[in-house]
Tab-separated table of C-alpha atoms and ligand atoms in Angstrom:
chain	number	residue	atom	x	y	z
X	1	MET	CA	-0.102	0.039	0.244
X	2	ARG	CA	1.259	3.400	-0.862
X	3	SER	CA	1.230	6.327	1.467
X	4	VAL	CA	-1.593	9.023	0.364
X	5	GLY	CA	-1.971	12.769	1.524
X	6	ILE	CA	-3.369	15.913	0.633
X	7	ILE	CA	-1.374	17.797	-2.189
X	8	GLY	CA	-3.145	20.722	-2.633
X	9	THR	CA	-6.117	22.548	-1.313
X	10	GLY	CA	-8.639	25.199	-2.541
X	11	ALA	CA	-11.850	26.815	-1.556
X	12	TYR	CA	-14.659	29.233	-2.917
X	13	LEU	CA	-16.864	31.488	-1.259
X	14	PRO	CA	-19.852	33.199	-2.667
X	15	GLU	CA	-19.450	37.159	-2.327
X	16	ARG	CA	-22.765	37.816	-0.848
X	17	ARG	CA	-22.604	38.184	2.744
X	18	LEU	CA	-25.470	37.789	5.032
X	19	THR	CA	-24.855	39.192	8.452
X	20	ASN	CA	-26.778	38.454	11.808
X	21	SER	CA	-28.222	42.039	11.608
X	22	ASP	CA	-29.551	41.109	8.164
X	23	LEU	CA	-31.164	37.940	9.662
X	24	GLU	CA	-32.645	40.414	12.478
X	25	LYS	CA	-34.943	42.080	9.763
X	26	MET	CA	-35.912	38.446	8.566
X	27	VAL	CA	-36.956	36.567	11.419
X	28	ASP	CA	-37.574	36.989	15.199
X	29	THR	CA	-33.715	36.956	16.265
X	30	SER	CA	-30.645	38.793	17.385
X	31	ASP	CA	-27.101	39.087	16.754
X	32	GLU	CA	-26.750	38.488	20.462
X	33	TRP	CA	-28.550	35.229	20.341
X	34	ILE	CA	-26.957	33.883	17.335
X	35	THR	CA	-23.372	34.947	18.457
X	36	SER	CA	-23.943	33.591	22.345
X	37	ARG	CA	-25.571	30.404	21.008
X	38	THR	CA	-23.272	29.646	18.001
X	39	GLY	CA	-20.541	31.894	17.299
X	40	ILE	CA	-21.655	32.648	14.068
X	41	LYS	CA	-21.709	36.381	12.877
X	42	GLU	CA	-22.228	36.245	9.277
X	43	ARG	CA	-22.674	33.611	6.163
X	44	ARG	CA	-22.000	33.853	2.412
X	45	ILE	CA	-25.173	33.195	0.041
X	46	ALA	CA	-24.781	32.079	-3.473
X	47	ALA	CA	-25.752	34.357	-6.057
X	48	GLU	CA	-29.061	33.327	-7.929
X	49	ASP	CA	-27.330	31.995	-10.817
X	50	GLU	CA	-24.779	29.814	-8.935
X	51	ALA	CA	-25.384	26.430	-8.160
X	52	SER	CA	-23.229	23.903	-6.356
X	53	SER	CA	-21.076	22.620	-9.311
X	54	ASP	CA	-20.212	26.321	-9.867
X	55	LEU	CA	-18.644	26.675	-6.467
X	56	ALA	CA	-16.843	23.414	-6.946
X	57	VAL	CA	-15.232	24.192	-9.923
X	58	LYS	CA	-13.808	27.247	-8.567
X	59	ALA	CA	-12.450	25.298	-5.388
X	60	ALA	CA	-11.414	22.490	-7.527
X	61	LYS	CA	-9.338	24.673	-9.973
X	62	GLN	CA	-7.304	26.280	-6.903
X	63	ALA	CA	-6.714	22.908	-5.553
X	64	MET	CA	-5.278	21.600	-8.886
X	65	GLU	CA	-3.242	24.812	-9.265
X	66	ASN	CA	-1.870	24.426	-5.747
X	67	ALA	CA	-1.356	20.552	-5.944
X	68	GLY	CA	0.722	21.544	-9.506
X	69	ILE	CA	-1.455	19.019	-11.379
X	70	THR	CA	-3.432	19.519	-14.536
X	71	ALA	CA	-7.094	18.428	-14.974
X	72	ASP	CA	-6.025	15.610	-17.351
X	73	GLN	CA	-3.892	14.104	-14.554
X	74	VAL	CA	-7.281	13.684	-12.220
X	75	ASP	CA	-8.359	9.921	-12.173
X	76	LEU	CA	-11.418	10.494	-9.841
X	77	ILE	CA	-13.620	13.309	-8.893
X	78	ILE	CA	-15.832	12.711	-5.703
X	79	VAL	CA	-18.209	15.417	-4.712
X	80	ALA	CA	-19.613	15.461	-0.892
X	81	THR	CA	-22.731	17.596	-1.064
X	82	VAL	CA	-26.423	17.400	0.174
X	83	THR	CA	-27.256	20.423	-2.222
X	84	PRO	CA	-26.345	18.805	-5.656
X	85	ASP	CA	-27.173	20.878	-8.967
X	86	MET	CA	-30.272	18.338	-9.163
X	87	SER	CA	-31.157	14.447	-8.328
X	88	PHE	CA	-28.929	13.209	-11.271
X	89	PRO	CA	-26.581	13.556	-13.033
X	90	ALA	CA	-24.025	13.574	-10.117
X	91	THR	CA	-22.602	17.041	-9.642
X	92	ALA	CA	-19.104	15.339	-10.035
X	93	CYS	CA	-19.798	14.843	-13.593
X	94	LEU	CA	-20.909	18.487	-13.768
X	95	VAL	CA	-17.449	19.466	-12.568
X	96	GLN	CA	-15.599	17.112	-14.763
X	97	GLU	CA	-17.086	18.673	-17.720
X	98	GLN	CA	-16.543	22.304	-16.411
X	99	ILE	CA	-12.739	21.666	-15.434
X	100	GLY	CA	-12.009	19.087	-18.516
X	101	ALA	CA	-10.966	16.125	-16.837
X	102	PRO	CA	-11.821	13.578	-19.318
X	103	LYS	CA	-10.382	10.441	-17.674
X	104	ALA	CA	-11.753	11.181	-14.313
X	105	ALA	CA	-14.195	8.728	-12.437
X	106	THR	CA	-17.093	10.757	-11.062
X	107	PHE	CA	-19.605	10.424	-8.419
X	108	ASP	CA	-21.343	12.117	-5.437
X	109	LEU	CA	-21.479	11.102	-2.023
X	110	SER	CA	-24.052	11.954	0.701
X	111	ALA	CA	-22.898	11.770	4.215
X	112	ALA	CA	-23.934	15.626	5.336
X	113	CYS	CA	-21.449	17.433	7.104
X	114	THR	CA	-19.037	14.150	7.275
X	115	GLY	CA	-19.256	14.313	3.310
X	116	PHE	CA	-15.581	15.452	3.046
X	117	ILE	CA	-13.963	12.871	5.703
X	118	TYR	CA	-16.067	10.261	3.928
X	119	GLY	CA	-14.766	11.508	0.678
X	120	ILE	CA	-11.105	11.686	1.377
X	121	SER	CA	-11.232	8.267	3.055
X	122	THR	CA	-12.779	6.672	-0.200
X	123	ALA	CA	-10.350	8.341	-2.629
X	124	ALA	CA	-7.393	7.262	-0.292
X	125	GLN	CA	-8.132	3.484	-0.618
X	126	PHE	CA	-7.837	3.787	-4.419
X	127	ILE	CA	-4.400	5.715	-4.416
X	128	ALA	CA	-3.107	3.456	-1.858
X	129	THR	CA	-3.814	0.388	-4.060
X	130	GLY	CA	-2.192	2.376	-7.053
X	131	THR	CA	-5.573	2.081	-8.892
X	132	TYR	CA	-5.391	5.944	-9.253
X	133	GLN	CA	-2.683	8.358	-8.916
X	134	HIS	CA	-4.947	11.556	-8.225
X	135	ALA	CA	-8.106	12.428	-6.486
X	136	LEU	CA	-9.915	15.567	-6.605
X	137	VAL	CA	-12.402	15.442	-3.426
X	138	ILE	CA	-14.898	18.354	-3.270
X	139	GLY	CA	-17.065	19.501	-0.325
X	140	VAL	CA	-19.567	21.763	-1.472
X	141	GLU	CA	-23.074	23.208	-0.369
X	142	CYS	CA	-25.625	25.710	-1.302
X	143	LEU	CA	-27.513	25.157	1.958
X	144	SER	CA	-29.610	28.605	1.425
X	145	ARG	CA	-31.275	26.747	-1.298
X	146	ILE	CA	-32.854	24.220	1.284
X	147	VAL	CA	-33.068	26.286	4.146
X	148	ASP	CA	-36.658	27.413	5.549
X	149	TRP	CA	-35.994	31.209	5.502
X	150	THR	CA	-38.853	31.742	7.751
X	151	ASP	CA	-37.558	29.462	10.563
X	152	ARG	CA	-35.161	30.817	13.036
X	153	ASN	CA	-34.274	27.759	14.451
X	154	THR	CA	-32.225	26.738	11.293
X	155	CYS	CA	-31.839	29.764	8.727
X	156	VAL	CA	-29.396	31.545	11.024
X	157	LEU	CA	-26.988	28.571	11.091
X	158	PHE	CA	-25.927	27.641	7.585
X	159	GLY	CA	-24.052	29.110	4.815
X	160	ASP	CA	-22.621	28.276	1.232
X	161	GLY	CA	-19.254	27.495	-0.192
X	162	ALA	CA	-16.717	24.785	-1.396
X	163	GLY	CA	-13.662	23.590	-0.288
X	164	ALA	CA	-11.367	21.251	-2.345
X	165	ALA	CA	-8.226	18.718	-2.009
X	166	VAL	CA	-6.158	16.876	-4.326
X	167	LEU	CA	-5.191	13.523	-3.110
X	168	GLY	CA	-1.887	11.933	-4.066
X	169	PRO	CA	0.955	9.462	-3.303
X	170	VAL	CA	3.109	11.031	-0.814
X	171	LYS	CA	6.853	10.033	0.752
X	172	GLU	CA	6.434	7.163	3.348
X	173	GLY	CA	5.513	8.299	6.954
X	174	TYR	CA	3.397	11.199	5.290
X	175	GLY	CA	-0.276	11.419	4.522
X	176	PHE	CA	-3.391	9.705	6.113
X	177	GLN	CA	-2.254	7.748	9.245
X	178	SER	CA	-5.960	6.209	10.020
X	179	PHE	CA	-9.734	6.660	9.385
X	180	GLU	CA	-12.328	6.340	11.748
X	181	LEU	CA	-15.870	6.409	10.122
X	182	GLY	CA	-19.372	5.841	11.656
X	183	GLY	CA	-22.943	5.962	10.773
X	184	ASP	CA	-26.274	5.319	12.758
X	185	GLY	CA	-29.258	5.664	10.922
X	186	SER	CA	-31.604	5.782	14.094
X	187	GLY	CA	-31.044	9.086	13.967
X	188	LYS	CA	-32.181	9.559	10.766
X	189	ASP	CA	-35.295	11.920	11.515
X	190	LEU	CA	-33.044	14.575	13.667
X	191	LEU	CA	-31.678	15.893	10.341
X	192	LYS	CA	-33.486	15.853	7.272
X	193	VAL	CA	-35.208	17.106	4.139
X	194	ALA	CA	-37.999	14.768	4.201
X	195	ALA	CA	-39.480	15.209	0.695
X	196	GLY	CA	-38.078	14.999	-2.900
X	197	GLY	CA	-36.968	11.711	-2.839
X	198	SER	CA	-38.606	8.304	-3.676
X	199	ARG	CA	-40.300	7.920	-0.367
X	200	LEU	CA	-42.159	11.707	-0.934
X	201	PRO	CA	-41.896	12.747	-4.437
X	202	ALA	CA	-42.337	16.549	-5.046
X	203	SER	CA	-46.079	17.282	-5.022
X	204	GLU	CA	-48.424	20.315	-4.184
X	205	ASN	CA	-48.956	18.628	-0.586
X	206	THR	CA	-45.102	18.562	0.049
X	207	VAL	CA	-44.479	21.717	-1.274
X	208	ALA	CA	-47.543	23.196	1.103
X	209	ASN	CA	-46.175	21.521	4.008
X	210	SER	CA	-42.501	22.668	3.712
X	211	LEU	CA	-41.076	19.088	3.415
X	212	HIS	CA	-38.452	20.604	0.847
X	213	THR	CA	-36.669	22.399	3.374
X	214	LEU	CA	-34.062	21.476	5.934
X	215	TYR	CA	-35.412	20.326	9.437
X	216	MET	CA	-33.161	19.939	12.336
X	217	ASN	CA	-33.841	18.806	16.006
X	218	GLY	CA	-31.094	20.976	17.315
X	219	ARG	CA	-30.743	19.766	20.805
X	220	GLU	CA	-30.599	16.127	20.215
X	221	VAL	CA	-27.787	17.328	17.267
X	222	PHE	CA	-25.960	19.186	19.631
X	223	LYS	CA	-25.815	16.515	22.414
X	224	PHE	CA	-24.524	13.947	19.735
X	225	ALA	CA	-22.047	16.086	18.125
X	226	VAL	CA	-20.217	16.930	21.502
X	227	ARG	CA	-20.080	13.127	21.881
X	228	VAL	CA	-18.789	11.910	18.627
X	229	MET	CA	-16.266	15.225	18.089
X	230	THR	CA	-13.689	13.483	20.534
X	231	SER	CA	-15.063	9.903	20.187
X	232	ALA	CA	-14.410	9.593	16.717
X	233	SER	CA	-10.875	11.427	17.149
X	234	ASP	CA	-9.894	9.297	19.806
X	235	VAL	CA	-10.387	6.211	17.741
X	236	ALA	CA	-8.424	7.970	14.899
X	237	LEU	CA	-5.501	8.980	17.077
X	238	GLU	CA	-5.417	5.580	18.516
X	239	LYS	CA	-5.654	3.857	15.354
X	240	ALA	CA	-2.496	5.840	14.388
X	241	ASN	CA	-0.854	5.103	17.761
X	242	LEU	CA	-0.853	8.907	18.775
X	243	SER	CA	-2.994	10.569	21.416
X	244	PHE	CA	-4.333	14.086	21.832
X	245	GLU	CA	-1.323	15.517	22.944
X	246	ASP	CA	0.377	14.930	19.464
X	247	ILE	CA	-2.146	16.951	17.963
X	248	ASP	CA	-0.450	20.166	16.183
X	249	LEU	CA	-3.980	21.347	14.374
X	250	PHE	CA	-7.345	20.362	15.152
X	251	VAL	CA	-9.772	20.892	12.008
X	252	PRO	CA	-13.346	20.280	13.257
X	253	HIS	CA	-16.603	20.670	11.464
X	254	GLN	CA	-18.105	23.979	11.751
X	255	ALA	CA	-21.322	23.885	13.295
X	256	ASN	CA	-21.108	25.773	16.640
X	257	LEU	CA	-18.780	27.454	18.339
X	258	ARG	CA	-19.880	25.532	21.760
X	259	ILE	CA	-19.243	22.181	20.145
X	260	ILE	CA	-15.600	22.854	19.175
X	261	ASP	CA	-14.924	24.618	22.660
X	262	ALA	CA	-16.350	21.230	24.526
X	263	ALA	CA	-13.873	19.354	22.306
X	264	MET	CA	-10.802	22.004	22.893
X	265	LYS	CA	-11.638	21.573	26.625
X	266	ARG	CA	-11.633	18.079	26.706
X	267	TYR	CA	-8.184	17.883	25.065
X	268	GLY	CA	-6.978	21.020	26.391
X	269	LEU	CA	-5.895	22.435	23.312
X	270	PRO	CA	-5.291	26.187	23.149
X	271	ASP	CA	-6.490	28.440	20.239
X	272	GLU	CA	-3.686	28.484	17.951
X	273	LYS	CA	-4.060	24.542	17.503
X	274	VAL	CA	-7.785	24.816	16.423
X	275	VAL	CA	-9.109	26.032	13.139
X	276	VAL	CA	-12.196	28.104	13.491
X	277	ASN	CA	-14.183	30.037	10.516
X	278	LEU	CA	-17.684	29.469	11.555
X	279	ASP	CA	-17.787	33.207	12.637
X	280	ARG	CA	-17.244	34.277	9.037
X	281	TYR	CA	-19.284	31.238	7.154
X	282	GLY	CA	-21.580	29.575	9.779
X	283	ASN	CA	-21.966	25.890	8.764
X	284	MET	CA	-21.292	24.878	5.383
X	285	SER	CA	-21.874	21.088	5.851
X	286	SER	CA	-19.485	18.916	3.724
X	287	ALA	CA	-17.513	22.295	2.765
X	288	SER	CA	-16.690	23.395	6.462
X	289	ILE	CA	-13.745	21.234	6.817
X	290	PRO	CA	-11.844	21.766	3.487
X	291	VAL	CA	-12.262	25.491	3.442
X	292	ALA	CA	-11.047	25.288	7.162
X	293	LEU	CA	-7.950	23.418	6.218
X	294	HIS	CA	-7.348	25.413	2.741
X	295	GLU	CA	-7.587	28.995	5.206
X	296	ALA	CA	-5.113	27.374	7.619
X	297	ILE	CA	-2.590	26.148	5.178
X	298	GLU	CA	-2.865	29.892	3.491
X	299	GLU	CA	-2.493	31.551	6.827
X	300	GLY	CA	1.086	29.508	7.292
X	301	ARG	CA	-0.458	27.657	9.969
X	302	VAL	CA	0.466	24.266	8.773
X	303	SER	CA	4.189	23.058	8.654
X	304	ASP	CA	5.793	19.922	7.133
X	305	GLY	CA	5.426	16.682	9.304
X	306	ASP	CA	2.523	18.505	11.518
X	307	THR	CA	-0.121	16.157	12.899
X	308	LEU	CA	-3.580	16.973	12.060
X	309	VAL	CA	-6.900	15.615	13.047
X	310	LEU	CA	-9.936	16.492	11.023
X	311	CYS	CA	-13.212	15.498	12.386
X	312	GLY	CA	-16.735	15.580	10.934
X	313	PHE	CA	-20.086	15.160	12.123
X	314	GLY	CA	-23.724	15.336	10.873
X	315	GLY	CA	-26.943	14.125	9.238
X	316	GLY	CA	-27.517	10.195	8.810
X	317	LEU	CA	-26.502	10.323	11.607
X	318	THR	CA	-22.659	10.162	10.439
X	319	TRP	CA	-19.115	10.948	11.996
X	320	GLY	CA	-15.724	10.708	10.651
X	321	ALA	CA	-12.126	11.559	11.771
X	322	THR	CA	-8.654	11.323	10.127
X	323	VAL	CA	-5.144	11.784	11.255
X	324	LEU	CA	-3.258	13.317	8.722
X	325	ASN	CA	0.893	13.931	8.790
X	326	TRP	CA	1.411	16.859	6.605
X	327	GLY	CA	3.566	17.164	3.584
X	328	GLY	CA	5.410	14.736	1.633
X	329	ALA	CA	4.369	15.788	-1.769
X	330	ILE	CA	6.353	13.858	-4.340
X	331	LYS	CA	7.459	16.133	-7.025
D	401	ACO	N1	-32.843	33.484	17.740
D	401	ACO	C1	-33.686	33.623	18.794
D	401	ACO	N2	-34.073	32.419	19.615
D	401	ACO	C2	-34.027	31.641	19.102
D	401	ACO	C3	-33.416	31.236	17.556
D	401	ACO	C4	-33.173	32.173	16.992
D	401	ACO	N3	-32.541	32.477	15.949
D	401	ACO	N4	-33.329	29.789	17.657
D	401	ACO	C5	-34.059	29.231	18.200
D	401	ACO	N5	-34.395	29.981	19.477
D	401	ACO	C6	-34.996	29.908	20.735
D	401	ACO	C7	-35.906	28.624	20.862
D	401	ACO	O1	-37.237	28.731	19.953
D	401	ACO	C8	-36.048	28.176	22.086
D	401	ACO	O2	-36.908	29.203	22.657
D	401	ACO	P1	-37.771	28.175	23.816
D	401	ACO	O3	-37.193	27.830	24.889
D	401	ACO	O4	-38.845	29.482	24.095
D	401	ACO	O5	-38.557	26.963	23.223
D	401	ACO	C9	-34.616	28.829	22.549
D	401	ACO	O6	-34.250	29.860	21.858
D	401	ACO	C10	-33.726	27.771	22.837
D	401	ACO	O7	-33.650	26.792	21.872
D	401	ACO	P2	-32.325	25.696	21.904
D	401	ACO	O8	-32.597	24.717	20.819
D	401	ACO	O9	-32.535	25.093	23.572
D	401	ACO	O10	-30.970	26.331	21.879
D	401	ACO	P3	-29.745	25.880	21.628
D	401	ACO	O11	-29.035	26.634	22.859
D	401	ACO	O12	-29.541	24.403	22.050
D	401	ACO	O13	-29.006	26.011	20.557
D	401	ACO	C11	-28.706	25.339	18.298
D	401	ACO	C12	-29.450	25.796	19.207
D	401	ACO	C13	-27.725	26.573	18.148
D	401	ACO	C14	-29.429	24.941	17.001
D	401	ACO	C15	-27.931	24.106	18.697
D	401	ACO	O14	-28.674	23.369	19.513
D	401	ACO	C16	-27.049	23.465	18.010
D	401	ACO	O15	-25.998	24.012	17.630
D	401	ACO	N6	-27.224	22.270	17.794
D	401	ACO	C17	-26.572	21.407	16.675
D	401	ACO	C18	-26.645	21.661	15.265
D	401	ACO	C19	-25.467	21.092	14.535
D	401	ACO	O16	-24.357	20.744	14.934
D	401	ACO	N7	-25.853	20.832	13.217
D	401	ACO	C20	-24.748	19.857	12.661
D	401	ACO	C21	-25.211	19.094	11.694
D	401	ACO	S1	-25.584	20.039	10.241
D	401	ACO	C22	-25.962	18.916	8.782
D	401	ACO	O17	-25.461	17.518	8.860
D	401	ACO	C23	-26.288	19.482	7.599
């Protein structure tokens, strides 16, 4: 098995900012409530003519440039999203056409906020075995399209964006050291868009009952999130024969600052070892982790040989964590 790592990252955030004070004019909420309960100050909203594939393509091009590869070197494109352009074809196919990657295999992956972790763990297997050389994994969401803008319980939380990573073989000792993935379908009703699939196809009735927008039992998801953030990371660290003391940078899913704070306290991690961007972008589901990772790299917070832990959780329920030894790209 070859060692596999991330050799380039990219991100794209739509231009339009929606602040907490904008939301105060839309629903019965306040900047004080949103900031103190979640840590979010503003989020980005895709333009009317932008769909997930448009955001994904921009992040993907930047990731390929940073990895030093061209589109014809991409063997596999995985797009993790719960907001594809349409039910089918896969958004990955639309991205493939736009970036011009003729030999790439393409599929979408649905694991909600854990989608990027599921995506990189899947792509890594193909590269480790030598089946593929380079994979593009993109986490992208246009959650603004499935949020009920009259529901203050959810509309203040989410944002749009895309993050991408190119995976390739790396020098021995570098790259992914472990993956831990999990799911619990008994939590399927805690976080969902009920209609639009084969169980409840779109109808006048589903539209009238707002069944095409995101529903979340926030309190239950919160408890689950606090629990799995560290339990999944613990297992990933154990599989890599490391402990939380070895973490140089923790890149958690960006849902709520209180969830991240709980993990930081449990591990005793100082601010400089944790990436937080939810104040600027809110919860971008599968895009949160790759955007946070990309920004940390751009800000010079990641050095060769650093031990990174990436950890996500979300609808499904799903969760996942990986330990990544940064660097080692083969030039
Ligand atoms: N403004 C003002 N008041 C509000 C708002 C708002 N935007 N939203 C809810 N409230 C009210 C509620 O109605 C409730 O009022 P009540 O007590 O009169 O009923 C009160 O505030 C408290 O509500 P709680 O739900 O207890 O608030 P809590 O402190 O739990 O915070 C939150 C809610 C932010 C949603 C939190 O539970 C949370 O972050 N949950 C986790 C979400 C998450 O991690 N999602 C990740 C997965 S997303 C994915 O997979 C796509």
